[in-house]
Coordinates of C-alpha atoms in Angstrom, one line a residue:
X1 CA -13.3 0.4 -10.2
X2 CA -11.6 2.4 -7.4
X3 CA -9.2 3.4 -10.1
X4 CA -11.8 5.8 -11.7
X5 CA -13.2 7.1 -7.5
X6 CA -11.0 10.0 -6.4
X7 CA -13.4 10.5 -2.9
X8 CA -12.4 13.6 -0.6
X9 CA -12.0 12.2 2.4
X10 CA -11.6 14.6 6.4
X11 CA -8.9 12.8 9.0
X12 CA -8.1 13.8 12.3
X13 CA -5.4 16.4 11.7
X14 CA -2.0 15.1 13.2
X15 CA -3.2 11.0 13.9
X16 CA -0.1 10.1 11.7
X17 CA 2.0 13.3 12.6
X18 CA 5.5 12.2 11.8
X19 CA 5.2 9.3 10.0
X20 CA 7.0 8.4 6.7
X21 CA 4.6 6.2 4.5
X22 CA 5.5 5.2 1.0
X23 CA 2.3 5.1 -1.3
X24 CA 2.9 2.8 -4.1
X25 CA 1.1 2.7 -7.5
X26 CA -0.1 6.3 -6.1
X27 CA -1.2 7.6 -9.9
X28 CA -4.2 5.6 -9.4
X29 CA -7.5 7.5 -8.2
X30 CA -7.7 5.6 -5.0
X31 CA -3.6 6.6 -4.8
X32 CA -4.1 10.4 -5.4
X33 CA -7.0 10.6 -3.0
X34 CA -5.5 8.5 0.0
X35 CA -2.3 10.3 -0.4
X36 CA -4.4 13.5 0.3
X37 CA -6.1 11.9 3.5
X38 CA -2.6 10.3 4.2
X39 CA -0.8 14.0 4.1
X40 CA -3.9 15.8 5.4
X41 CA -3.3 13.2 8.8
X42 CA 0.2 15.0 9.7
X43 CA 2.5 12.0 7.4
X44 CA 5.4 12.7 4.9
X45 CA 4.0 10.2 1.8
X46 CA 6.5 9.4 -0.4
X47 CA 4.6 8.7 -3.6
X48 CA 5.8 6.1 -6.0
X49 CA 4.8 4.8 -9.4
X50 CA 6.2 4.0 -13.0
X51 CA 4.0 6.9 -14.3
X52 CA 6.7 9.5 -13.5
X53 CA 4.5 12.0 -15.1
X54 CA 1.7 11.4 -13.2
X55 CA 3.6 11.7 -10.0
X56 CA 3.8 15.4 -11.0
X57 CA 0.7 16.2 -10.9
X58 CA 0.7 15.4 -6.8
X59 CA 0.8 17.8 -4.4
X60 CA 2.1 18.2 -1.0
X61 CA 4.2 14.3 -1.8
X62 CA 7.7 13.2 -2.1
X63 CA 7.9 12.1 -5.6
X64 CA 9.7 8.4 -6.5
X65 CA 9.2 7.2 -9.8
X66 CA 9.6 3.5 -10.5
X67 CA 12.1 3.0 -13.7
X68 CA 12.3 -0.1 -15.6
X69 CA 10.6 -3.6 -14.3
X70 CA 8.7 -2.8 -10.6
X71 CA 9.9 -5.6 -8.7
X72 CA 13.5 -5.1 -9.6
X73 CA 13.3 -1.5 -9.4
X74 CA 11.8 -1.8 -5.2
X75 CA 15.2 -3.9 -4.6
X76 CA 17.0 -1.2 -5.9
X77 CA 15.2 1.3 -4.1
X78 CA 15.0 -0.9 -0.8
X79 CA 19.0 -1.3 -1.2
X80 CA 19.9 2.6 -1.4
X81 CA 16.7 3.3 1.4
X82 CA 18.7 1.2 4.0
X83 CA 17.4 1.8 7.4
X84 CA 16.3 5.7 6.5
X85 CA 12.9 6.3 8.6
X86 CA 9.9 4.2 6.8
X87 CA 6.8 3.6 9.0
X88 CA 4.9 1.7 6.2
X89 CA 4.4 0.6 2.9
X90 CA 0.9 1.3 1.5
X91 CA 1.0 -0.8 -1.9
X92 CA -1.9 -0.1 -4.7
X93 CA -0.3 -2.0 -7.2
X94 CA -3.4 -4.6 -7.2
X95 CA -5.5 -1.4 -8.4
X96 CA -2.8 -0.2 -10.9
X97 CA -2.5 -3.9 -12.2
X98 CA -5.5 -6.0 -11.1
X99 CA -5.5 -9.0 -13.3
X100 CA -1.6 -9.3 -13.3
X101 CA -1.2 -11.8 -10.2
X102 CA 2.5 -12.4 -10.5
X103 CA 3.7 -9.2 -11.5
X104 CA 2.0 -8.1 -8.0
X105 CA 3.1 -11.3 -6.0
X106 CA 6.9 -9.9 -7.4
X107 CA 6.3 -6.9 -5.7
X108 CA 4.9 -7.8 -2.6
X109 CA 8.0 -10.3 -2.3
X110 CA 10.6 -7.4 -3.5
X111 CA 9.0 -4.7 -0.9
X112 CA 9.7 -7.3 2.1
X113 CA 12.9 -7.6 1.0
X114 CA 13.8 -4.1 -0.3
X115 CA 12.2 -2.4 3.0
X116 CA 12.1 -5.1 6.0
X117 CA 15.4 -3.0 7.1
X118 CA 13.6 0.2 7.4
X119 CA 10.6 -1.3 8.2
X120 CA 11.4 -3.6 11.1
X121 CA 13.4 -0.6 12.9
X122 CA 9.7 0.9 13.6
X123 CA 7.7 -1.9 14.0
X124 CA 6.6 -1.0 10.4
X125 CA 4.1 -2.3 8.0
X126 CA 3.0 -3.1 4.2
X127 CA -0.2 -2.6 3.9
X128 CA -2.2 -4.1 0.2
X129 CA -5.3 -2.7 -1.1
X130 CA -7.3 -4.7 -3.0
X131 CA -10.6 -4.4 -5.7
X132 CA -13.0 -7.4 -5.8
X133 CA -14.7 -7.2 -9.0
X134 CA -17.7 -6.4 -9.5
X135 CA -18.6 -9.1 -11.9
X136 CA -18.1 -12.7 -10.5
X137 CA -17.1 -14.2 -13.9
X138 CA -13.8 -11.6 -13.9
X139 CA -11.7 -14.8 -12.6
X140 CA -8.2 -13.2 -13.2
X141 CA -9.5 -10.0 -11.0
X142 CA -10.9 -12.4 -8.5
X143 CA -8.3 -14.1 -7.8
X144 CA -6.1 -11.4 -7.2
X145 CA -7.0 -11.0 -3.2
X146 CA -6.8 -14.6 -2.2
X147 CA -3.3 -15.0 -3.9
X148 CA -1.8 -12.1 -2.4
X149 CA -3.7 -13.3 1.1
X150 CA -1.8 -16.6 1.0
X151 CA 1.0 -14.9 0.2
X152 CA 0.9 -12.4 2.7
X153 CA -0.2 -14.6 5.3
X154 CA 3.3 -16.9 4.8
X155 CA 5.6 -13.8 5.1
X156 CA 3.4 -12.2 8.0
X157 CA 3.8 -15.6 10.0
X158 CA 7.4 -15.6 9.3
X159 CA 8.7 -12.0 9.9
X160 CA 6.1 -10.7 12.8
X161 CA 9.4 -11.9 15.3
X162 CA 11.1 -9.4 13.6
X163 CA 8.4 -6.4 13.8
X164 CA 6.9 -6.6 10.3
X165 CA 3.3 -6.6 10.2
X166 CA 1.4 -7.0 6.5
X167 CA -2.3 -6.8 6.1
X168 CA -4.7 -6.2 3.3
X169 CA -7.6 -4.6 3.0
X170 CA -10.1 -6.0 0.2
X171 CA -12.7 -3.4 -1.3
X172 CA -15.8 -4.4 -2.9
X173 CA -17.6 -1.4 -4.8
X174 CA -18.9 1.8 -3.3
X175 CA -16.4 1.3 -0.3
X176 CA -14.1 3.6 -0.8
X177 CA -14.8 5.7 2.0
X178 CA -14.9 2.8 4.6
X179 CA -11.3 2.0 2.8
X180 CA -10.0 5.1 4.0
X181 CA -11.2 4.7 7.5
X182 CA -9.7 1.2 7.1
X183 CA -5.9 2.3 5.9
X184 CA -5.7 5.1 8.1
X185 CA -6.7 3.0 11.3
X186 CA -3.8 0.6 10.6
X187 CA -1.3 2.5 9.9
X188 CA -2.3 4.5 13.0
X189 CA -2.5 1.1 14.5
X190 CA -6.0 1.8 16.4
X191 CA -6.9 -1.2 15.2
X192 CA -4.9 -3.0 17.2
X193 CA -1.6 -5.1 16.6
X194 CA -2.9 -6.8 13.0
X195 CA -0.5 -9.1 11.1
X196 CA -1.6 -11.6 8.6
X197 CA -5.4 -9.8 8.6
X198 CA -7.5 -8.9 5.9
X199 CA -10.2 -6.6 5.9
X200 CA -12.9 -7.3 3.9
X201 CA -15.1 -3.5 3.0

């Protein structure tokens, strides 16, 4: 659903100015537009994704392609990042990969791992997008979000001592607009200091 909505989308010029934000699974419509809002709000975006040439079609990013198995390559990539400048994580793998539960409970468990050094130096955070499906009978699709919400909700409880926040924001269809507004606000943190939240659009 948001994989086929590329929206254009206006943000306050300079509300992330200076942040680093790594946009995973950024090939995906929803990718390629936020990383425009995202870059458009003052941030370096880093975009990553195991469609290497699809990451060259971006403009204005950081390219980082993702070779071999995701999860494995994010260690590897967390490993060699060591405590280099990361503000966030903004991961779209549940839109590049909706129906594939443990390949995206992998990578939420391998970015925590791969990025908490980088990460926890800022007071940083991994943020999940989410579809809901449109139909109610799409089980695998629907239970995407409250899989990755347990999960989340067990590593925000854990590591907000050590200033890693993780939140998720759930979108229904036609909300891709309100989704942008939504990401931007918590990376920007005017939302307040969210861990463990999910934001239902």
């Amino acid at each position: 659903m948001l994989d086929s909505e590329a929206v254009k989308s206006k943000r306050a010029t300079g509300v992330l100015q200076g942040q680093r934000i790594l946009v995973l699974g950024a090939c995906c419509g929803f990718g390629r537009s936020i990383s425009r809002a995202l870059g458009a709000s003052g941030a370096q975006v880093v975009a990553s994704d195991t469609n290497a040439k699809g990451l060259n079609t971006l403009k204005a990013v950081v390219p980082l392609p993702l070779k071999g198995e995701p999860k494995d390559a994010l260690r590897r990539i967390g490993r060699a990042w060591g405590e280099t400048r990361l503000d966030a994580v903004l991961n779209l793998m549940p839109l590049r990969h909706p129906e594939q539960i443990d390949l995206n409970l992998a990578v939420l468990q391998s970015l925590v791992q791969g990025f908490m050094p980088a990460l926890s130096a800022r007071d940083g955070q991994i943020i999940s997008v989410v579809a809901r499906p449109d139909q109610a009978l799409e089980v695998a699709s629907g239970a995407m979000a409250p899989a990755l919400s347990s999960a989340q909700a067990a590593f925000a409880d854990t590591l907000k001592r050590d200033g890693l926040s993780l939140n998720m924001v759930t979108v229904g269809e036609g909300a891709v607009k309100p989704a942008h507004t939504a990401v931007v606000g918590l990376l920007a943190k005017t939302l307040g200091p969210l861990t463990g939240a999910e934001l239902r659009l």
